[in-house]
């Protein structure tokens, strides 16, 4: 295939995905949730990608469309329990958080949204993860009690939504806010 044709195909696929995403988002906006879910700004700079490897509940590797390079992404605004290693105690619900993330991302096209600061001190990309239906993974992980809110300025775009989701999970004793998790540290 000629280089020009592959670029045209990529541009066509990106436009098709954005149109499909806009349709799915409009359907999603008609449904109410327990806490106010973040709303995706379709004018945001979004990068379509697919997850290639899973690390834990708040970190994964992605391959952006049109690029052969994998990038390691840390999900903005959340801190899921540690899986446990020589430096960290295994946290309550770490397996559940990791499984939730893996199941949510497995074989799905997503959109990566950057905030003001694009990288952390370890060189990981900092992103919000959006699904084709307009829902956000970061928010859903908090809402299900599988992570706590952990925001670092200047990346605070969905601060209000994240704290509302955390309040909901805490009030309903979900995941890390349950009685079972109360004796664990692991963050």
PDB file of C-alpha atoms in Angstrom:
ATOM      1  CA  UNK A   1       0.000   0.000   0.000  1.00  0.00           C
ATOM      2  CA  UNK A   2       1.293   3.461  -0.830  1.00  0.00           C
ATOM      3  CA  UNK A   3       2.090   5.816   2.014  1.00  0.00           C
ATOM      4  CA  UNK A   4      -0.471   8.418   0.865  1.00  0.00           C
ATOM      5  CA  UNK A   5      -3.276   5.875   0.732  1.00  0.00           C
ATOM      6  CA  UNK A   6      -2.575   4.584   4.253  1.00  0.00           C
ATOM      7  CA  UNK A   7      -2.664   8.164   5.568  1.00  0.00           C
ATOM      8  CA  UNK A   8      -5.993   8.762   3.785  1.00  0.00           C
ATOM      9  CA  UNK A   9      -7.373   5.564   5.316  1.00  0.00           C
ATOM     10  CA  UNK A  10      -6.259   6.672   8.782  1.00  0.00           C
ATOM     11  CA  UNK A  11      -7.897  10.104   8.382  1.00  0.00           C
ATOM     12  CA  UNK A  12     -11.097   8.455   7.108  1.00  0.00           C
ATOM     13  CA  UNK A  13     -11.160   5.989  10.030  1.00  0.00           C
ATOM     14  CA  UNK A  14     -10.520   8.748  12.567  1.00  0.00           C
ATOM     15  CA  UNK A  15     -13.421  10.819  11.139  1.00  0.00           C
ATOM     16  CA  UNK A  16     -15.687   7.755  11.198  1.00  0.00           C
ATOM     17  CA  UNK A  17     -14.735   6.964  14.801  1.00  0.00           C
ATOM     18  CA  UNK A  18     -15.354  10.554  15.903  1.00  0.00           C
ATOM     19  CA  UNK A  19     -18.779  10.561  14.239  1.00  0.00           C
ATOM     20  CA  UNK A  20     -19.678   7.245  15.864  1.00  0.00           C
ATOM     21  CA  UNK A  21     -18.393   8.533  19.183  1.00  0.00           C
ATOM     22  CA  UNK A  22     -20.543  11.691  18.912  1.00  0.00           C
ATOM     23  CA  UNK A  23     -23.627   9.573  18.228  1.00  0.00           C
ATOM     24  CA  UNK A  24     -22.945   7.290  21.193  1.00  0.00           C
ATOM     25  CA  UNK A  25     -22.277  10.305  23.429  1.00  0.00           C
ATOM     26  CA  UNK A  26     -25.610  11.888  22.544  1.00  0.00           C
ATOM     27  CA  UNK A  27     -27.392   8.650  23.489  1.00  0.00           C
ATOM     28  CA  UNK A  28     -25.478   8.454  26.763  1.00  0.00           C
ATOM     29  CA  UNK A  29     -26.350  12.021  27.736  1.00  0.00           C
ATOM     30  CA  UNK A  30     -29.999  11.025  27.895  1.00  0.00           C
ATOM     31  CA  UNK A  31     -29.341   8.614  30.796  1.00  0.00           C
ATOM     32  CA  UNK A  32     -29.094   9.722  34.454  1.00  0.00           C
ATOM     33  CA  UNK A  33     -26.423   8.392  36.839  1.00  0.00           C
ATOM     34  CA  UNK A  34     -25.971   8.260  40.618  1.00  0.00           C
ATOM     35  CA  UNK A  35     -23.396  11.070  40.657  1.00  0.00           C
ATOM     36  CA  UNK A  36     -22.928  13.668  37.965  1.00  0.00           C
ATOM     37  CA  UNK A  37     -20.784  12.007  35.328  1.00  0.00           C
ATOM     38  CA  UNK A  38     -18.244  14.108  33.469  1.00  0.00           C
ATOM     39  CA  UNK A  39     -19.310  15.272  30.031  1.00  0.00           C
ATOM     40  CA  UNK A  40     -16.933  14.938  27.143  1.00  0.00           C
ATOM     41  CA  UNK A  41     -16.221  18.064  25.163  1.00  0.00           C
ATOM     42  CA  UNK A  42     -16.193  16.883  21.560  1.00  0.00           C
ATOM     43  CA  UNK A  43     -13.863  19.751  20.747  1.00  0.00           C
ATOM     44  CA  UNK A  44     -11.212  18.366  23.083  1.00  0.00           C
ATOM     45  CA  UNK A  45      -8.025  17.071  21.576  1.00  0.00           C
ATOM     46  CA  UNK A  46      -8.791  13.338  21.642  1.00  0.00           C
ATOM     47  CA  UNK A  47      -6.457  10.540  20.630  1.00  0.00           C
ATOM     48  CA  UNK A  48      -8.111   7.282  19.507  1.00  0.00           C
ATOM     49  CA  UNK A  49      -6.236   4.289  20.910  1.00  0.00           C
ATOM     50  CA  UNK A  50      -6.480   0.660  21.917  1.00  0.00           C
ATOM     51  CA  UNK A  51      -5.127  -0.867  25.131  1.00  0.00           C
ATOM     52  CA  UNK A  52      -2.232  -3.260  24.538  1.00  0.00           C
ATOM     53  CA  UNK A  53      -1.173  -4.200  28.098  1.00  0.00           C
ATOM     54  CA  UNK A  54      -2.543  -3.826  31.596  1.00  0.00           C
ATOM     55  CA  UNK A  55      -0.506  -2.798  34.642  1.00  0.00           C
ATOM     56  CA  UNK A  56      -3.081  -2.328  37.418  1.00  0.00           C
ATOM     57  CA  UNK A  57      -6.261  -0.413  38.216  1.00  0.00           C
ATOM     58  CA  UNK A  58      -4.934   3.008  37.238  1.00  0.00           C
ATOM     59  CA  UNK A  59      -2.213   2.361  34.644  1.00  0.00           C
ATOM     60  CA  UNK A  60      -2.127   0.665  31.237  1.00  0.00           C
ATOM     61  CA  UNK A  61      -0.274   0.683  27.905  1.00  0.00           C
ATOM     62  CA  UNK A  62      -1.946   1.970  24.745  1.00  0.00           C
ATOM     63  CA  UNK A  63      -1.238   2.134  21.048  1.00  0.00           C
ATOM     64  CA  UNK A  64      -2.591   5.298  19.463  1.00  0.00           C
ATOM     65  CA  UNK A  65      -4.083   4.972  15.991  1.00  0.00           C
ATOM     66  CA  UNK A  66      -1.556   5.850  13.333  1.00  0.00           C
ATOM     67  CA  UNK A  67       1.389   5.059  15.595  1.00  0.00           C
ATOM     68  CA  UNK A  68       3.272   1.831  16.123  1.00  0.00           C
ATOM     69  CA  UNK A  69       4.683   3.078  19.433  1.00  0.00           C
ATOM     70  CA  UNK A  70       3.113   2.001  22.729  1.00  0.00           C
ATOM     71  CA  UNK A  71       2.649   4.589  25.458  1.00  0.00           C
ATOM     72  CA  UNK A  72       2.283   4.004  29.187  1.00  0.00           C
ATOM     73  CA  UNK A  73      -0.706   5.914  30.554  1.00  0.00           C
ATOM     74  CA  UNK A  74      -1.456   6.813  34.169  1.00  0.00           C
ATOM     75  CA  UNK A  75      -5.145   7.625  34.596  1.00  0.00           C
ATOM     76  CA  UNK A  76      -5.550  11.217  35.808  1.00  0.00           C
ATOM     77  CA  UNK A  77      -7.235  11.888  39.129  1.00  0.00           C
ATOM     78  CA  UNK A  78      -7.393   8.402  40.591  1.00  0.00           C
ATOM     79  CA  UNK A  79      -5.318   6.169  42.825  1.00  0.00           C
ATOM     80  CA  UNK A  80      -6.266   2.496  42.892  1.00  0.00           C
ATOM     81  CA  UNK A  81      -4.919   0.107  45.537  1.00  0.00           C
ATOM     82  CA  UNK A  82      -1.392  -1.178  44.924  1.00  0.00           C
ATOM     83  CA  UNK A  83      -0.912  -4.700  43.593  1.00  0.00           C
ATOM     84  CA  UNK A  84       1.932  -5.179  46.066  1.00  0.00           C
ATOM     85  CA  UNK A  85       5.687  -5.467  45.554  1.00  0.00           C
ATOM     86  CA  UNK A  86       8.851  -4.970  47.574  1.00  0.00           C
ATOM     87  CA  UNK A  87       7.993  -1.262  48.013  1.00  0.00           C
ATOM     88  CA  UNK A  88       4.229  -1.406  48.502  1.00  0.00           C
ATOM     89  CA  UNK A  89       1.820  -3.428  50.604  1.00  0.00           C
ATOM     90  CA  UNK A  90      -0.917  -5.151  48.595  1.00  0.00           C
ATOM     91  CA  UNK A  91      -4.083  -3.104  48.970  1.00  0.00           C
ATOM     92  CA  UNK A  92      -7.625  -4.297  49.562  1.00  0.00           C
ATOM     93  CA  UNK A  93      -9.502  -4.483  46.269  1.00  0.00           C
ATOM     94  CA  UNK A  94      -6.299  -4.210  44.207  1.00  0.00           C
ATOM     95  CA  UNK A  95      -7.187  -7.394  42.303  1.00  0.00           C
ATOM     96  CA  UNK A  96     -10.739  -6.158  41.731  1.00  0.00           C
ATOM     97  CA  UNK A  97      -9.546  -2.741  40.523  1.00  0.00           C
ATOM     98  CA  UNK A  98      -7.056  -4.350  38.156  1.00  0.00           C
ATOM     99  CA  UNK A  99      -9.671  -6.784  36.810  1.00  0.00           C
ATOM    100  CA  UNK A 100     -12.214  -3.982  36.373  1.00  0.00           C
ATOM    101  CA  UNK A 101      -9.738  -1.961  34.315  1.00  0.00           C
ATOM    102  CA  UNK A 102      -8.715  -4.963  32.234  1.00  0.00           C
ATOM    103  CA  UNK A 103     -12.324  -5.973  31.536  1.00  0.00           C
ATOM    104  CA  UNK A 104     -13.310  -2.388  30.704  1.00  0.00           C
ATOM    105  CA  UNK A 105     -10.441  -1.860  28.248  1.00  0.00           C
ATOM    106  CA  UNK A 106     -10.050  -5.302  26.711  1.00  0.00           C
ATOM    107  CA  UNK A 107     -10.413  -5.132  22.905  1.00  0.00           C
ATOM    108  CA  UNK A 108     -12.078  -1.712  22.988  1.00  0.00           C
ATOM    109  CA  UNK A 109     -11.307   1.454  21.100  1.00  0.00           C
ATOM    110  CA  UNK A 110     -10.991   4.365  23.511  1.00  0.00           C
ATOM    111  CA  UNK A 111     -10.105   8.024  23.364  1.00  0.00           C
ATOM    112  CA  UNK A 112      -7.263   9.471  25.415  1.00  0.00           C
ATOM    113  CA  UNK A 113      -7.790  13.016  26.658  1.00  0.00           C
ATOM    114  CA  UNK A 114      -4.886  15.001  28.056  1.00  0.00           C
ATOM    115  CA  UNK A 115      -5.266  17.781  30.593  1.00  0.00           C
ATOM    116  CA  UNK A 116      -2.855  20.691  31.105  1.00  0.00           C
ATOM    117  CA  UNK A 117       0.142  18.609  32.184  1.00  0.00           C
ATOM    118  CA  UNK A 118       0.736  15.699  29.799  1.00  0.00           C
ATOM    119  CA  UNK A 119       3.428  13.691  31.632  1.00  0.00           C
ATOM    120  CA  UNK A 120       4.278  12.762  35.212  1.00  0.00           C
ATOM    121  CA  UNK A 121       7.738  12.649  36.789  1.00  0.00           C
ATOM    122  CA  UNK A 122       8.169   9.045  35.545  1.00  0.00           C
ATOM    123  CA  UNK A 123       7.473   9.938  31.899  1.00  0.00           C
ATOM    124  CA  UNK A 124       4.015   8.328  31.858  1.00  0.00           C
ATOM    125  CA  UNK A 125       1.307  10.001  29.798  1.00  0.00           C
ATOM    126  CA  UNK A 126      -1.459  11.466  31.986  1.00  0.00           C
ATOM    127  CA  UNK A 127      -4.910  10.925  30.469  1.00  0.00           C
ATOM    128  CA  UNK A 128      -8.615  10.614  30.988  1.00  0.00           C
ATOM    129  CA  UNK A 129      -9.899   7.477  29.246  1.00  0.00           C
ATOM    130  CA  UNK A 130     -13.172   7.840  27.309  1.00  0.00           C
ATOM    131  CA  UNK A 131     -15.243   5.040  25.793  1.00  0.00           C
ATOM    132  CA  UNK A 132     -17.225   5.191  22.564  1.00  0.00           C
ATOM    133  CA  UNK A 133     -20.468   5.520  24.569  1.00  0.00           C
ATOM    134  CA  UNK A 134     -19.279   8.763  26.197  1.00  0.00           C
ATOM    135  CA  UNK A 135     -18.484   7.292  29.608  1.00  0.00           C
ATOM    136  CA  UNK A 136     -15.163   7.861  31.304  1.00  0.00           C
ATOM    137  CA  UNK A 137     -13.102   5.041  32.833  1.00  0.00           C
ATOM    138  CA  UNK A 138     -11.424   7.222  35.487  1.00  0.00           C
ATOM    139  CA  UNK A 139     -14.828   8.287  36.838  1.00  0.00           C
ATOM    140  CA  UNK A 140     -16.295   4.766  36.664  1.00  0.00           C
ATOM    141  CA  UNK A 141     -13.422   3.289  38.674  1.00  0.00           C
ATOM    142  CA  UNK A 142     -14.015   5.850  41.448  1.00  0.00           C
ATOM    143  CA  UNK A 143     -17.815   5.419  41.306  1.00  0.00           C
ATOM    144  CA  UNK A 144     -17.429   1.662  41.835  1.00  0.00           C
ATOM    145  CA  UNK A 145     -15.208   2.163  44.878  1.00  0.00           C
ATOM    146  CA  UNK A 146     -12.093   0.780  43.208  1.00  0.00           C
ATOM    147  CA  UNK A 147      -9.973   3.928  43.562  1.00  0.00           C
ATOM    148  CA  UNK A 148      -9.860   7.111  45.554  1.00  0.00           C
ATOM    149  CA  UNK A 149      -9.580  10.593  44.121  1.00  0.00           C
ATOM    150  CA  UNK A 150      -6.006  11.825  43.897  1.00  0.00           C
ATOM    151  CA  UNK A 151      -5.603  15.042  41.964  1.00  0.00           C
ATOM    152  CA  UNK A 152      -2.455  17.001  41.225  1.00  0.00           C
ATOM    153  CA  UNK A 153      -2.648  20.543  39.920  1.00  0.00           C
ATOM    154  CA  UNK A 154      -2.984  21.616  37.214  1.00  0.00           C
ATOM    155  CA  UNK A 155      -4.832  18.421  36.086  1.00  0.00           C
ATOM    156  CA  UNK A 156      -8.141  18.993  37.852  1.00  0.00           C
ATOM    157  CA  UNK A 157     -10.603  19.274  34.961  1.00  0.00           C
ATOM    158  CA  UNK A 158     -13.127  16.757  36.377  1.00  0.00           C
ATOM    159  CA  UNK A 159     -12.489  17.427  40.089  1.00  0.00           C
ATOM    160  CA  UNK A 160     -16.158  18.033  40.976  1.00  0.00           C
ATOM    161  CA  UNK A 161     -17.338  14.891  39.170  1.00  0.00           C
ATOM    162  CA  UNK A 162     -14.633  12.742  40.745  1.00  0.00           C
ATOM    163  CA  UNK A 163     -15.406  13.888  44.299  1.00  0.00           C
ATOM    164  CA  UNK A 164     -19.145  13.325  43.751  1.00  0.00           C
ATOM    165  CA  UNK A 165     -18.394   9.782  42.540  1.00  0.00           C
ATOM    166  CA  UNK A 166     -16.142   9.155  45.552  1.00  0.00           C
ATOM    167  CA  UNK A 167     -18.852  10.453  47.928  1.00  0.00           C
ATOM    168  CA  UNK A 168     -21.333   8.067  46.295  1.00  0.00           C
ATOM    169  CA  UNK A 169     -18.978   5.076  46.650  1.00  0.00           C
ATOM    170  CA  UNK A 170     -18.189   5.979  50.270  1.00  0.00           C
ATOM    171  CA  UNK A 171     -21.861   6.519  51.227  1.00  0.00           C
ATOM    172  CA  UNK A 172     -22.718   3.128  49.712  1.00  0.00           C
ATOM    173  CA  UNK A 173     -19.665   1.356  51.224  1.00  0.00           C
ATOM    174  CA  UNK A 174     -18.444   0.178  47.819  1.00  0.00           C
ATOM    175  CA  UNK A 175     -15.041  -1.443  47.301  1.00  0.00           C
ATOM    176  CA  UNK A 176     -12.276   0.363  49.179  1.00  0.00           C
ATOM    177  CA  UNK A 177     -14.910   2.139  51.281  1.00  0.00           C
ATOM    178  CA  UNK A 178     -16.413  -1.156  52.522  1.00  0.00           C
ATOM    179  CA  UNK A 179     -15.992  -2.655  55.981  1.00  0.00           C
ATOM    180  CA  UNK A 180     -13.769  -5.382  54.487  1.00  0.00           C
ATOM    181  CA  UNK A 181     -11.250  -2.808  53.275  1.00  0.00           C
ATOM    182  CA  UNK A 182     -11.164  -0.670  56.431  1.00  0.00           C
ATOM    183  CA  UNK A 183      -8.107  -2.446  57.935  1.00  0.00           C
ATOM    184  CA  UNK A 184      -5.944  -2.224  54.797  1.00  0.00           C
ATOM    185  CA  UNK A 185      -3.500   0.474  53.833  1.00  0.00           C
ATOM    186  CA  UNK A 186      -2.143  -0.420  50.393  1.00  0.00           C
ATOM    187  CA  UNK A 187      -2.209   2.936  48.585  1.00  0.00           C
TER     188      UNK A 187
END
